[in-house]
Amino acid sequence: MSTSPKPVKKVPIHLQSAANRVYIKNGEIVNHDKSFKADVYIEDGTIKFVGPPSEITIPGGVRTIDASGLLIIPGGIDPHTHMQLPFGGAVAVDDFYHGTKAAVAGGTTMIIDFVLPNKHESMIEAYDKWRSWADPKVCCDYGLHVGITWWSKSVSEELGILCKELGVNSFKTFMAYKGLYQLNDSDLLDVFERIRQLNGVAMVHAENGDIIAKNTQRLLAEGITGPEGHELSRPEEVEAEAVHRACVLAHQMKTPLFVSGLTSKSSAELVGRARRSGYCVFGETLASSIGRSMSGVSKGERIYYITSPPIRESAETPRQLMKSLAYDDLQLTGSDNCTFNKEHKAKGKGDFTKIPNGVNGVEDRMSLVWEKGVQAGLLDPCRFVAVTSTNAAKIFNIYPQKGRIAVGSDADIVIWNPNATRTISKDTHHQACDFNIFEGMTVHGVCEYVLVRGRICAENGQVRVAEGFGRFIPTPVRPPFVYDIIEGKVQSAVQEDHPEERQNGGGNSVAKKFAELDIQIPIQEPISAMLAGNLAMPAEGSLCSTPSVRGRVDGKHDMQQSSFSISEELDRGSVRSCIKVKNPPGGKSSGFW
Ligand code: URQ
Ligand code: ZN
């Protein structure tokens, strides 16, 4: 019997002062629905004040950041990452530490990763495994989607536990990866039906896996074994067919659907058409697809760009997808960050089916969307915030805790320099992989500061993160921005119907009932407009074309008062707040730790 004391588990101690007080002045705040000049005061990881400097008195010892000429935006939310994923006979090299450090360096302050159980593995055991990987390592907050890689009564029961007890509201299905993750239509219908029953969000990787398998067999038999075989096996129409089918299956089950990783104009247009037909569907595209195409990539280099769905050949595709984001055919951007080193990719030399799928994107997503969207004149800054942060927060039901600069929201904040540029390179990126698919690209949009729950983690090019500082963020079921429409509580104006139909409830049966009873349903602007903030005329002097003025913080705030209390509702157009600040525990803070 050992007598030596059991080693005490080393828990990282985060050197945070009790106050964590930061004041950001002279900046332009950009939310998804408006932009305006205001100062921001942060304490203990939460935004406590947003307003003019005349309305707040700052005590000494608070770290002050001058954001003159800079934008203050919500930290990016990347809803699609695969850190340290075991896949294709390798393990993705960006683990939850390097991957989230890179995320923070690029202005993303929350990721939503994927639990991908093996077939016949318990969903909950897989969830526990992912939690054990992520919790000790993440440098920023994170959430989890769970992949439904097989289906049975037991899986259906586990979905209920994941929703009710484990903070999961979104479940990924695959129409590709035959034999590994792929489900058939019958199982997809059962899965979507169960997700609807739980008020969750269904997600789909939409490529027709049967066509891919057939094409792959033929290509290999014809001796086409190089990386070019990857895209040849899954051309755009193989994605578009699955996108359409997924939308119909989900619509028939009345289940909200998130189509992840769209890579082509044809697929984006299908999602836009489904939305205008009243389907509750959201489309995501990726940093890799809006950042570049395969045009001009040499045969020998192609092996490093293999991801699924593939980066498309046409040089037109990135701009077409960015326009889809601008038109609101697509609602958000992810990275699908799943990185392998060159040696791993080389395993597929001579057989493209052996190349582990996945590329980088988590660090460069924000700058790429700014460069290809705002700098290119296709997005305004508000829409940039919508598609890189807010829409993900709303769809996965963590808004406005995340995805907004507002009193009461988490202080996940990026101070963004829209005019600065940086050149992307493996030599300077913070990712663990030994190459970067955007190598040599110069992009506008640079983070001058990144705050993760009030902690300054990136400052003028220096990244100082704390391993394990991030938290798991539960994503509750029934996101109102999704389910209010599904349940007919509001009628979405994006749905094309005739004006008279619209008066008596349009195509919506609940709305029809209300019409018979002469109950007026508030005609709510389309979910996408709400998500994107395209609700009202531009506010005076706004940077964005589609803001709506939602009221402002009122009342004088003297920071020297006895105790800090906030009586302000989270930013729902709230106007009143009363803010008094005590001196930090133990007297004045000695400065920002
Ligand atoms: O398909 C996915 O999303 C996972 C398995 C990562 N691999 C990829 O090619 N994107
Ligand atoms: Zn993925």
Coordinates of C-alpha atoms and ligand atoms in Angstrom, one line a residue:
M1 CA 0.0 0.0 0.0
S2 CA 1.7 3.2 -1.1
T3 CA 2.2 5.7 1.8
S4 CA 3.4 8.6 -0.4
P5 CA 0.7 11.3 -0.8
K6 CA -1.3 11.1 -4.0
P7 CA 0.0 13.7 -6.5
V8 CA -2.3 16.7 -6.4
K9 CA -3.8 17.3 -9.9
K10 CA -2.2 20.4 -11.2
V11 CA -4.9 22.8 -12.2
P12 CA -3.8 25.8 -14.1
I13 CA -4.2 29.0 -12.0
H14 CA -5.2 31.9 -14.2
L15 CA -3.5 35.0 -12.9
Q16 CA -6.5 37.2 -13.1
S17 CA -7.0 40.1 -10.7
A18 CA -10.3 40.1 -9.0
A19 CA -11.2 43.1 -11.0
N20 CA -10.2 42.4 -14.7
R21 CA -11.1 46.0 -15.4
V22 CA -10.6 47.3 -18.9
Y23 CA -11.9 50.5 -20.5
I24 CA -11.9 50.8 -24.3
K25 CA -12.3 54.4 -25.6
N26 CA -12.7 56.3 -28.8
G27 CA -13.7 53.2 -30.9
E28 CA -16.6 52.5 -33.3
I29 CA -18.7 49.7 -32.1
V30 CA -20.0 47.4 -34.9
N31 CA -22.8 45.0 -34.1
H32 CA -24.7 43.0 -36.7
D33 CA -27.5 45.6 -36.7
K34 CA -25.8 48.9 -36.1
S35 CA -22.6 50.7 -35.7
F36 CA -22.0 53.7 -33.4
K37 CA -19.3 55.5 -31.5
A38 CA -19.2 54.5 -27.8
D39 CA -16.8 53.6 -25.0
V40 CA -16.9 50.1 -23.4
Y41 CA -16.2 49.2 -19.8
I42 CA -15.5 45.6 -18.8
E43 CA -15.2 44.0 -15.4
D44 CA -14.8 40.4 -14.5
G45 CA -15.3 39.2 -18.0
T46 CA -18.6 40.9 -18.7
I47 CA -19.4 44.2 -20.5
K48 CA -20.7 46.5 -17.9
F49 CA -21.1 49.8 -19.8
V50 CA -21.5 50.9 -23.4
G51 CA -21.9 54.6 -23.9
P52 CA -20.5 58.0 -24.3
P53 CA -17.5 58.9 -22.0
S54 CA -19.5 61.8 -20.5
E55 CA -21.6 59.2 -18.8
I56 CA -18.9 57.3 -16.9
T57 CA -16.1 58.2 -14.5
I58 CA -13.2 55.7 -14.6
P59 CA -11.3 55.1 -11.3
G60 CA -7.5 54.8 -11.4
G61 CA -5.8 51.5 -12.2
V62 CA -8.1 50.4 -14.9
R63 CA -6.3 49.3 -18.1
T64 CA -7.4 51.7 -20.8
I65 CA -7.2 51.0 -24.5
D66 CA -7.4 53.8 -27.0
A67 CA -9.3 52.5 -30.0
S68 CA -9.2 55.7 -32.1
G69 CA -9.7 54.8 -35.8
L70 CA -10.5 51.2 -34.9
L71 CA -13.6 49.1 -34.8
I72 CA -14.9 47.3 -31.7
I73 CA -16.5 44.1 -32.9
P74 CA -17.9 40.9 -31.2
G75 CA -15.3 38.1 -31.1
G76 CA -15.7 35.7 -34.0
I77 CA -17.6 32.5 -33.5
D78 CA -16.4 29.6 -35.7
P79 CA -19.3 27.0 -35.7
H80 CA -17.3 24.4 -37.6
T81 CA -13.9 23.1 -36.3
H82 CA -12.3 19.7 -35.8
M83 CA -9.5 20.0 -33.3
Q84 CA -7.3 16.9 -32.8
L85 CA -9.9 14.8 -34.8
P86 CA -8.8 11.2 -35.4
F87 CA -9.5 10.9 -39.1
G88 CA -8.2 9.1 -42.2
G89 CA -5.6 7.2 -40.2
A90 CA -4.1 10.3 -38.6
V91 CA -5.0 12.8 -35.8
A92 CA -5.5 16.5 -36.8
V93 CA -2.4 18.4 -35.6
D94 CA -4.3 21.5 -34.3
D95 CA -5.3 20.2 -30.9
F96 CA -7.6 22.2 -28.7
Y97 CA -4.7 24.3 -27.4
H98 CA -3.0 25.2 -30.7
G99 CA -6.3 25.4 -32.5
T100 CA -7.9 27.8 -30.0
K101 CA -4.7 29.8 -29.7
A102 CA -4.8 30.3 -33.4
A103 CA -8.5 31.1 -33.3
V104 CA -7.8 33.9 -30.7
A105 CA -4.8 35.2 -32.7
G106 CA -7.2 35.7 -35.7
G107 CA -10.1 37.3 -33.8
T108 CA -12.2 34.2 -33.1
T109 CA -13.1 34.0 -29.4
M110 CA -15.4 30.9 -29.5
I111 CA -15.4 27.7 -31.5
I112 CA -18.1 25.0 -31.8
D113 CA -16.4 21.7 -32.4
F114 CA -17.8 18.3 -33.4
V115 CA -18.1 15.1 -31.3
L116 CA -17.8 12.4 -34.0
P117 CA -18.5 9.0 -32.5
N118 CA -17.4 5.9 -34.3
K119 CA -20.2 3.7 -35.6
H120 CA -21.9 1.9 -32.7
E121 CA -20.0 4.1 -30.1
S122 CA -22.2 5.7 -27.5
M123 CA -22.9 9.3 -28.2
I124 CA -22.4 10.2 -24.6
E125 CA -19.2 8.3 -24.2
A126 CA -17.9 10.1 -27.2
Y127 CA -19.1 13.4 -25.8
D128 CA -17.2 12.7 -22.5
K129 CA -14.1 11.9 -24.5
W130 CA -14.3 15.2 -26.4
R131 CA -14.9 17.1 -23.2
S132 CA -11.8 15.4 -21.6
W133 CA -9.7 16.5 -24.6
A134 CA -11.0 20.1 -24.8
D135 CA -11.6 21.3 -21.2
P136 CA -7.9 21.3 -20.0
K137 CA -6.7 22.9 -23.2
V138 CA -9.0 25.5 -24.7
C139 CA -7.8 29.1 -24.7
C140 CA -11.3 30.4 -25.5
D141 CA -14.8 29.3 -24.9
Y142 CA -16.2 26.4 -26.9
G143 CA -19.4 24.5 -27.6
L144 CA -20.0 21.1 -29.1
H145 CA -22.2 19.7 -31.9
V146 CA -22.6 15.9 -31.8
G147 CA -22.4 13.8 -35.0
I148 CA -25.1 11.2 -35.6
T149 CA -22.9 8.6 -37.3
W150 CA -25.2 5.7 -36.8
W151 CA -28.9 5.4 -35.7
S152 CA -30.8 3.2 -33.3
K153 CA -33.3 3.5 -30.4
S154 CA -30.4 3.9 -28.0
V155 CA -28.9 6.8 -30.0
S156 CA -32.3 8.4 -30.0
E157 CA -32.5 8.2 -26.2
E158 CA -29.0 9.6 -25.9
L159 CA -29.9 12.6 -28.0
G160 CA -32.5 13.4 -25.3
I161 CA -29.9 13.3 -22.5
L162 CA -27.4 15.4 -24.6
C163 CA -30.1 18.0 -25.0
K164 CA -31.6 18.0 -21.5
E165 CA -28.4 17.4 -19.4
L166 CA -25.3 18.0 -21.4
G167 CA -25.7 21.4 -23.2
V168 CA -26.0 20.2 -26.8
N169 CA -28.7 21.5 -29.2
S170 CA -27.2 20.6 -32.6
F171 CA -26.6 17.3 -34.3
K172 CA -24.5 16.7 -37.4
T173 CA -25.6 14.2 -40.0
F174 CA -23.5 13.1 -43.0
M175 CA -24.8 12.2 -46.5
A176 CA -21.2 11.3 -47.5
Y177 CA -18.4 9.2 -46.1
K178 CA -20.1 5.9 -47.0
G179 CA -19.4 3.3 -44.4
L180 CA -17.9 5.7 -42.0
Y181 CA -20.5 8.4 -41.1
Q182 CA -23.1 8.3 -43.9
L183 CA -26.8 7.8 -43.1
N184 CA -29.5 6.8 -45.6
D185 CA -32.6 8.9 -46.2
S186 CA -34.8 6.7 -44.0
D187 CA -32.4 7.2 -41.0
L188 CA -32.0 10.9 -41.9
L189 CA -35.8 11.3 -41.6
D190 CA -35.9 9.5 -38.2
V191 CA -32.9 11.6 -37.0
F192 CA -34.5 14.9 -38.2
E193 CA -37.9 13.9 -36.6
R194 CA -36.2 13.2 -33.2
I195 CA -34.2 16.5 -33.4
R196 CA -37.4 18.4 -34.0
Q197 CA -39.0 16.6 -31.0
L198 CA -36.1 17.9 -28.9
N199 CA -36.3 21.4 -30.3
G200 CA -32.8 21.0 -31.6
V201 CA -31.0 22.1 -34.8
A202 CA -30.1 19.5 -37.4
M203 CA -26.9 19.9 -39.3
V204 CA -25.8 18.2 -42.5
H205 CA -22.7 17.5 -44.5
A206 CA -24.4 17.5 -47.9
E207 CA -22.7 15.4 -50.5
N208 CA -24.1 12.3 -52.2
G209 CA -21.9 9.6 -50.7
D210 CA -23.2 6.9 -53.0
I211 CA -22.2 8.8 -56.2
I212 CA -18.8 9.6 -54.6
A213 CA -18.2 5.9 -53.9
K214 CA -19.2 4.9 -57.4
N215 CA -17.1 7.6 -59.1
T216 CA -14.1 6.8 -56.9
Q217 CA -14.2 3.1 -57.9
R218 CA -14.3 4.1 -61.6
L219 CA -11.5 6.7 -61.3
L220 CA -9.2 4.4 -59.5
A221 CA -10.0 1.6 -62.0
E222 CA -9.1 4.1 -64.8
G223 CA -5.8 4.8 -63.1
I224 CA -6.7 8.3 -61.8
T225 CA -5.1 8.0 -58.4
G226 CA -3.7 11.5 -57.9
P227 CA -5.3 14.3 -55.8
E228 CA -7.2 15.5 -58.8
G229 CA -9.4 12.4 -58.4
H230 CA -10.8 13.9 -55.2
E231 CA -12.7 16.7 -56.8
L232 CA -13.5 14.6 -59.9
S233 CA -15.3 12.1 -57.6
R234 CA -17.5 14.8 -56.1
P235 CA -18.2 17.7 -58.6
E236 CA -20.5 20.5 -57.6
E237 CA -23.7 18.8 -58.7
V238 CA -22.9 15.9 -56.2
E239 CA -23.1 18.6 -53.5
A240 CA -26.1 20.4 -54.9
E241 CA -28.2 17.2 -55.2
A242 CA -27.6 16.4 -51.5
V243 CA -28.3 20.0 -50.4
H244 CA -31.6 19.9 -52.2
R245 CA -32.5 16.5 -50.8
A246 CA -31.5 17.5 -47.2
C247 CA -33.6 20.6 -47.4
V248 CA -36.7 18.6 -48.5
L249 CA -36.1 15.8 -45.9
A250 CA -35.8 18.4 -43.1
H251 CA -38.7 20.4 -44.3
Q252 CA -41.0 17.4 -44.4
M253 CA -40.0 16.7 -40.8
K254 CA -40.5 20.4 -39.9
T255 CA -36.9 20.4 -38.6
P256 CA -34.6 23.5 -38.8
L257 CA -31.6 22.6 -40.9
F258 CA -28.1 24.0 -40.9
V259 CA -26.3 23.0 -44.1
S260 CA -22.5 23.1 -43.3
G261 CA -19.6 23.7 -45.5
L262 CA -21.2 24.8 -48.8
T263 CA -18.5 25.2 -51.5
S264 CA -20.4 26.2 -54.7
K265 CA -22.7 28.8 -56.1
S266 CA -25.2 26.2 -57.2
S267 CA -25.6 24.9 -53.7
A268 CA -25.8 28.4 -52.2
E269 CA -28.6 29.3 -54.6
L270 CA -30.5 26.2 -53.6
V271 CA -30.4 27.2 -50.0
G272 CA -31.5 30.7 -50.9
R273 CA -34.4 29.3 -52.9
A274 CA -35.4 27.0 -50.1
R275 CA -35.4 29.9 -47.7
R276 CA -37.6 32.0 -50.0
S277 CA -40.0 29.0 -50.2
G278 CA -40.4 29.1 -46.4
Y279 CA -37.9 26.4 -45.4
C280 CA -36.2 27.0 -42.1
V281 CA -32.7 26.4 -43.4
F282 CA -29.4 28.1 -42.9
G283 CA -26.3 27.9 -45.0
E284 CA -22.6 28.0 -44.0
T285 CA -19.6 28.5 -46.2
L286 CA -16.0 28.1 -45.3
A287 CA -12.8 30.2 -45.1
S288 CA -11.3 27.8 -47.6
S289 CA -14.1 28.3 -50.1
I290 CA -14.3 32.0 -49.9
G291 CA -10.6 32.4 -49.5
R292 CA -9.3 30.7 -52.6
S293 CA -10.0 28.3 -55.4
M294 CA -7.8 25.5 -56.9
S295 CA -7.2 27.5 -60.0
G296 CA -3.5 27.7 -60.6
V297 CA -2.5 25.1 -58.0
S298 CA 0.2 22.8 -59.4
K299 CA -0.4 19.1 -59.6
G300 CA 2.2 18.3 -57.0
E301 CA 0.7 20.7 -54.5
R302 CA -2.9 19.7 -54.8
I303 CA -2.5 16.9 -52.2
Y304 CA -2.3 19.5 -49.5
Y305 CA -5.7 21.2 -50.3
I306 CA -7.8 18.0 -50.0
T307 CA -10.9 18.7 -47.9
S308 CA -14.6 17.6 -48.2
P309 CA -16.5 19.1 -49.8
P310 CA -13.6 20.2 -52.0
I311 CA -12.2 23.6 -52.7
R312 CA -13.6 24.3 -56.2
E313 CA -11.6 24.8 -59.3
S314 CA -13.2 28.0 -60.6
A315 CA -11.5 31.3 -59.7
E316 CA -15.1 32.8 -59.7
T317 CA -16.3 30.7 -56.9
P318 CA -15.0 32.6 -53.9
R319 CA -16.6 35.8 -55.1
Q320 CA -19.9 34.0 -55.9
L321 CA -20.0 32.6 -52.4
M322 CA -19.3 36.0 -50.9
K323 CA -22.2 37.4 -52.9
S324 CA -24.4 34.6 -51.5
L325 CA -23.4 35.8 -48.0
A326 CA -24.2 39.4 -49.0
Y327 CA -27.6 38.4 -50.5
D328 CA -28.4 36.3 -47.4
D329 CA -28.6 33.1 -49.4
L330 CA -26.0 32.0 -47.0
Q331 CA -25.9 33.2 -43.3
L332 CA -22.5 32.4 -41.9
T333 CA -18.9 31.3 -42.2
G334 CA -17.0 28.6 -40.5
S335 CA -13.5 27.2 -41.1
D336 CA -13.9 23.4 -40.9
N337 CA -10.4 23.6 -39.5
C338 CA -9.1 20.0 -39.6
T339 CA -5.3 20.2 -40.2
F340 CA -2.8 17.6 -41.1
N341 CA 0.9 18.0 -41.9
K342 CA 2.4 17.4 -45.2
E343 CA 3.7 14.0 -44.1
H344 CA 0.1 12.9 -43.3
K345 CA -1.2 14.2 -46.6
A346 CA 1.6 12.3 -48.4
K347 CA 0.0 9.1 -47.2
G348 CA -2.4 9.6 -50.1
K349 CA 0.3 9.7 -52.8
G350 CA -0.8 7.1 -55.3
D351 CA -4.3 6.8 -53.9
F352 CA -6.4 10.0 -53.3
T353 CA -8.8 8.1 -51.0
K354 CA -5.9 7.8 -48.5
I355 CA -5.3 11.5 -48.2
P356 CA -6.7 12.6 -44.8
N357 CA -9.4 15.2 -45.5
G358 CA -9.2 18.7 -44.0
V359 CA -7.3 22.0 -44.2
N360 CA -6.6 25.1 -42.0
G361 CA -8.9 28.2 -41.6
V362 CA -9.5 28.9 -38.0
E363 CA -6.9 31.6 -37.7
D364 CA -7.5 33.3 -41.0
R365 CA -11.3 33.2 -41.4
M366 CA -12.0 36.7 -40.0
S367 CA -9.4 38.4 -42.2
L368 CA -10.4 36.5 -45.3
V369 CA -14.1 37.4 -44.9
W370 CA -13.0 41.0 -44.4
E371 CA -10.7 41.0 -47.4
K372 CA -13.1 39.1 -49.8
G373 CA -16.2 40.7 -48.4
V374 CA -15.8 44.2 -46.9
Q375 CA -12.6 45.3 -48.7
A376 CA -14.1 44.0 -51.9
G377 CA -17.2 46.1 -51.4
L378 CA -19.6 43.2 -51.1
L379 CA -20.3 43.3 -47.3
D380 CA -20.7 46.2 -45.0
P381 CA -19.1 45.9 -41.5
C382 CA -22.5 45.0 -39.9
R383 CA -22.9 42.1 -42.3
F384 CA -19.3 41.0 -41.6
V385 CA -20.2 40.8 -37.9
A386 CA -23.4 38.9 -38.7
V387 CA -21.7 36.2 -40.8
T388 CA -18.6 35.8 -38.6
S389 CA -20.2 35.9 -35.2
T390 CA -23.8 36.9 -34.5
N391 CA -25.7 34.5 -36.8
A392 CA -23.9 31.6 -35.2
A393 CA -24.8 32.9 -31.7
K394 CA -28.4 33.2 -32.7
I395 CA -28.8 29.9 -34.4
F396 CA -27.1 28.0 -31.6
N397 CA -28.9 30.0 -28.9
I398 CA -26.1 31.7 -27.1
Y399 CA -27.1 35.3 -28.2
P400 CA -26.6 37.9 -26.8
Q401 CA -24.2 36.3 -24.3
K402 CA -22.1 35.8 -27.3
G403 CA -22.1 37.7 -30.7
R404 CA -22.8 41.2 -29.5
I405 CA -21.1 44.2 -27.9
A406 CA -23.7 45.0 -25.3
V407 CA -24.2 45.5 -21.6
G408 CA -24.4 42.0 -20.0
S409 CA -22.7 40.2 -22.8
D410 CA -19.5 38.3 -22.4
A411 CA -16.5 40.5 -23.0
D412 CA -15.4 38.6 -26.1
I413 CA -14.2 41.6 -28.0
V414 CA -11.9 42.3 -31.0
I415 CA -10.4 45.7 -31.6
W416 CA -10.2 45.5 -35.4
N417 CA -8.0 47.6 -37.7
P418 CA -9.8 47.6 -41.0
N419 CA -7.0 49.4 -42.8
A420 CA -4.0 47.3 -41.6
T421 CA -2.9 44.4 -43.7
R422 CA -1.0 41.2 -42.9
T423 CA 0.5 38.5 -45.1
I424 CA -0.6 34.9 -44.3
S425 CA 2.2 32.4 -43.8
K426 CA 3.0 29.1 -42.2
D427 CA 6.1 30.9 -40.8
T428 CA 4.0 33.3 -38.8
H429 CA 0.7 31.6 -38.1
H430 CA -0.1 30.1 -34.7
Q431 CA -1.6 26.9 -36.1
A432 CA 0.3 23.6 -35.5
C433 CA 0.3 22.6 -39.1
D434 CA 3.4 22.9 -41.3
F435 CA 1.7 24.6 -44.2
N436 CA -1.1 27.1 -44.8
I437 CA -3.4 26.9 -47.8
F438 CA -3.5 30.7 -48.0
E439 CA 0.3 31.1 -48.0
G440 CA 1.4 34.5 -49.2
M441 CA -2.0 36.1 -49.4
T442 CA -2.1 39.7 -48.1
V443 CA -5.4 40.6 -46.4
H444 CA -6.9 43.7 -44.9
G445 CA -8.4 43.4 -41.4
V446 CA -6.0 42.8 -38.5
C447 CA -6.7 42.3 -34.8
E448 CA -5.0 45.0 -32.7
Y449 CA -6.4 43.5 -29.5
V450 CA -8.4 40.4 -28.7
L451 CA -10.2 40.0 -25.4
V452 CA -11.5 36.6 -24.3
R453 CA -14.0 37.2 -21.5
G454 CA -12.2 40.4 -20.6
R455 CA -8.7 38.9 -20.6
I456 CA -6.4 40.6 -23.2
C457 CA -5.1 37.6 -25.0
A458 CA -3.7 39.3 -28.1
E459 CA -2.2 42.8 -28.3
N460 CA -0.4 44.4 -31.1
G461 CA 0.7 41.1 -32.6
Q462 CA 1.6 39.3 -29.3
V463 CA -0.6 36.4 -28.4
R464 CA -0.8 35.6 -24.6
V465 CA -3.4 32.9 -24.0
A466 CA -3.9 30.7 -21.1
E467 CA -4.3 27.0 -21.7
G468 CA -7.6 25.9 -20.1
F469 CA -8.9 29.4 -19.6
G470 CA -11.8 28.7 -22.0
R471 CA -15.1 27.2 -20.8
F472 CA -17.6 24.8 -22.3
I473 CA -20.7 26.9 -23.2
P474 CA -23.9 24.9 -23.2
T475 CA -26.1 25.6 -26.2
P476 CA -29.8 25.4 -25.0
V477 CA -32.5 23.9 -27.1
R478 CA -35.2 25.9 -28.8
P479 CA -33.3 28.9 -30.2
P480 CA -36.1 31.5 -30.5
F481 CA -34.6 32.9 -33.8
V482 CA -35.2 29.5 -35.3
Y483 CA -38.2 28.0 -33.5
D484 CA -40.4 31.1 -33.5
I485 CA -40.7 30.7 -37.3
I486 CA -40.9 26.9 -37.3
E487 CA -43.8 27.1 -34.8
G488 CA -45.6 29.8 -36.7
K489 CA -45.3 32.3 -33.9
V490 CA -44.0 34.7 -36.4
Q491 CA -44.4 34.7 -40.2
S492 CA -41.2 35.1 -42.0
A493 CA -41.4 37.7 -44.8
V494 CA -38.6 36.1 -46.7
Q495 CA -41.1 33.5 -47.7
E496 CA -42.5 34.4 -51.1
D497 CA -46.3 34.4 -51.1
H498 CA -49.1 36.6 -52.5
P499 CA -50.0 39.7 -50.6
E500 CA -53.6 38.5 -50.0
E501 CA -52.2 35.1 -48.8
R502 CA -50.0 37.0 -46.5
Q503 CA -53.0 38.7 -44.9
N504 CA -54.7 35.5 -44.1
G505 CA -51.6 33.8 -42.9
G506 CA -49.7 32.8 -46.0
G507 CA -48.7 29.2 -46.4
N508 CA -48.4 28.8 -42.7
S509 CA -51.2 26.6 -41.1
V510 CA -50.9 28.1 -37.7
A511 CA -51.0 31.5 -39.3
K512 CA -54.1 30.5 -41.2
K513 CA -55.8 29.5 -38.0
F514 CA -54.9 32.8 -36.5
A515 CA -56.3 34.5 -39.6
E516 CA -59.6 32.6 -39.2
L517 CA -59.8 33.8 -35.6
D518 CA -58.9 37.2 -36.8
I519 CA -55.8 37.3 -34.6
Q520 CA -53.1 39.3 -36.2
I521 CA -49.6 37.6 -36.2
P522 CA -46.9 40.2 -35.9
I523 CA -45.3 40.1 -39.4
Q524 CA -41.8 39.6 -38.4
E525 CA -39.0 40.4 -40.8
P526 CA -37.4 37.3 -42.1
I527 CA -35.2 35.3 -39.8
S528 CA -32.3 36.1 -42.0
A529 CA -33.0 39.8 -41.9
M530 CA -33.4 39.6 -38.2
L531 CA -30.1 37.6 -38.0
A532 CA -28.5 40.0 -40.3
G533 CA -30.1 43.2 -38.8
N534 CA -31.5 44.3 -42.2
L535 CA -34.4 45.8 -40.4
A536 CA -34.3 49.5 -40.6
M537 CA -32.9 52.6 -42.3
P538 CA -29.3 53.4 -41.6
A539 CA -28.7 55.3 -38.3
E540 CA -27.0 58.7 -38.6
G541 CA -23.3 58.4 -39.3
S542 CA -23.4 54.6 -39.3
L543 CA -20.7 52.5 -41.0
C544 CA -23.4 50.0 -42.0
S545 CA -26.2 50.2 -44.5
T546 CA -28.6 48.2 -42.5
P547 CA -28.5 49.2 -38.8
S548 CA -31.5 49.9 -36.7
V549 CA -31.2 52.2 -33.7
R550 CA -32.3 50.2 -30.7
G551 CA -32.0 52.7 -28.0
R552 CA -29.0 53.6 -26.0
V553 CA -27.6 53.4 -22.5
D554 CA -29.0 56.2 -20.5
G555 CA -28.2 57.8 -17.1
K556 CA -25.0 59.0 -15.5
H557 CA -22.7 56.3 -14.2
D558 CA -20.4 57.2 -11.5
M559 CA -17.8 54.4 -11.2
Q560 CA -16.8 55.5 -7.7
Q561 CA -20.1 54.5 -6.1
S562 CA -20.3 51.8 -3.5
S563 CA -21.3 48.7 -5.3
F564 CA -21.5 47.5 -8.9
S565 CA -24.9 46.4 -10.0
I566 CA -26.4 46.1 -13.3
S567 CA -30.2 46.3 -13.6
E568 CA -30.1 46.3 -17.3
E569 CA -31.7 43.6 -19.3
L570 CA -29.3 42.0 -21.9
D571 CA -29.3 44.1 -25.0
R572 CA -32.8 43.8 -26.3
G573 CA -33.2 47.4 -27.2
S574 CA -32.8 48.1 -23.5
V575 CA -32.5 51.7 -22.6
R576 CA -32.1 52.1 -18.9
S577 CA -29.3 50.9 -16.8
C578 CA -28.0 51.9 -13.5
I579 CA -24.3 51.3 -13.0
K580 CA -22.4 51.9 -9.8
V581 CA -18.9 50.6 -9.3
K582 CA -17.2 49.7 -6.0
N583 CA -13.5 49.9 -5.7
P584 CA -12.0 46.5 -6.5
P585 CA -11.9 44.1 -3.6
G586 CA -8.9 45.0 -1.5
G587 CA -8.9 48.6 -2.6
K588 CA -7.8 50.1 -5.9
S589 CA -6.6 47.6 -8.5
S590 CA -2.9 47.8 -9.0
G591 CA -3.5 47.9 -12.7
F592 CA -4.7 45.4 -15.2
W593 CA -3.0 42.2 -14.3
Ligands
URQ1 O1 -16.0 16.4 -43.3 C1 -15.8 16.9 -42.2 O2 -16.3 18.0 -41.9 C2 -14.7 16.4 -41.3 C3 -14.7 14.9 -41.2 C4 -13.4 17.1 -41.6 N1 -12.9 16.8 -42.9 C5 -13.1 17.5 -44.0 O3 -12.7 17.2 -45.1 N2 -13.8 18.7 -43.9
ZN2 ZN -16.3 19.5 -40.9

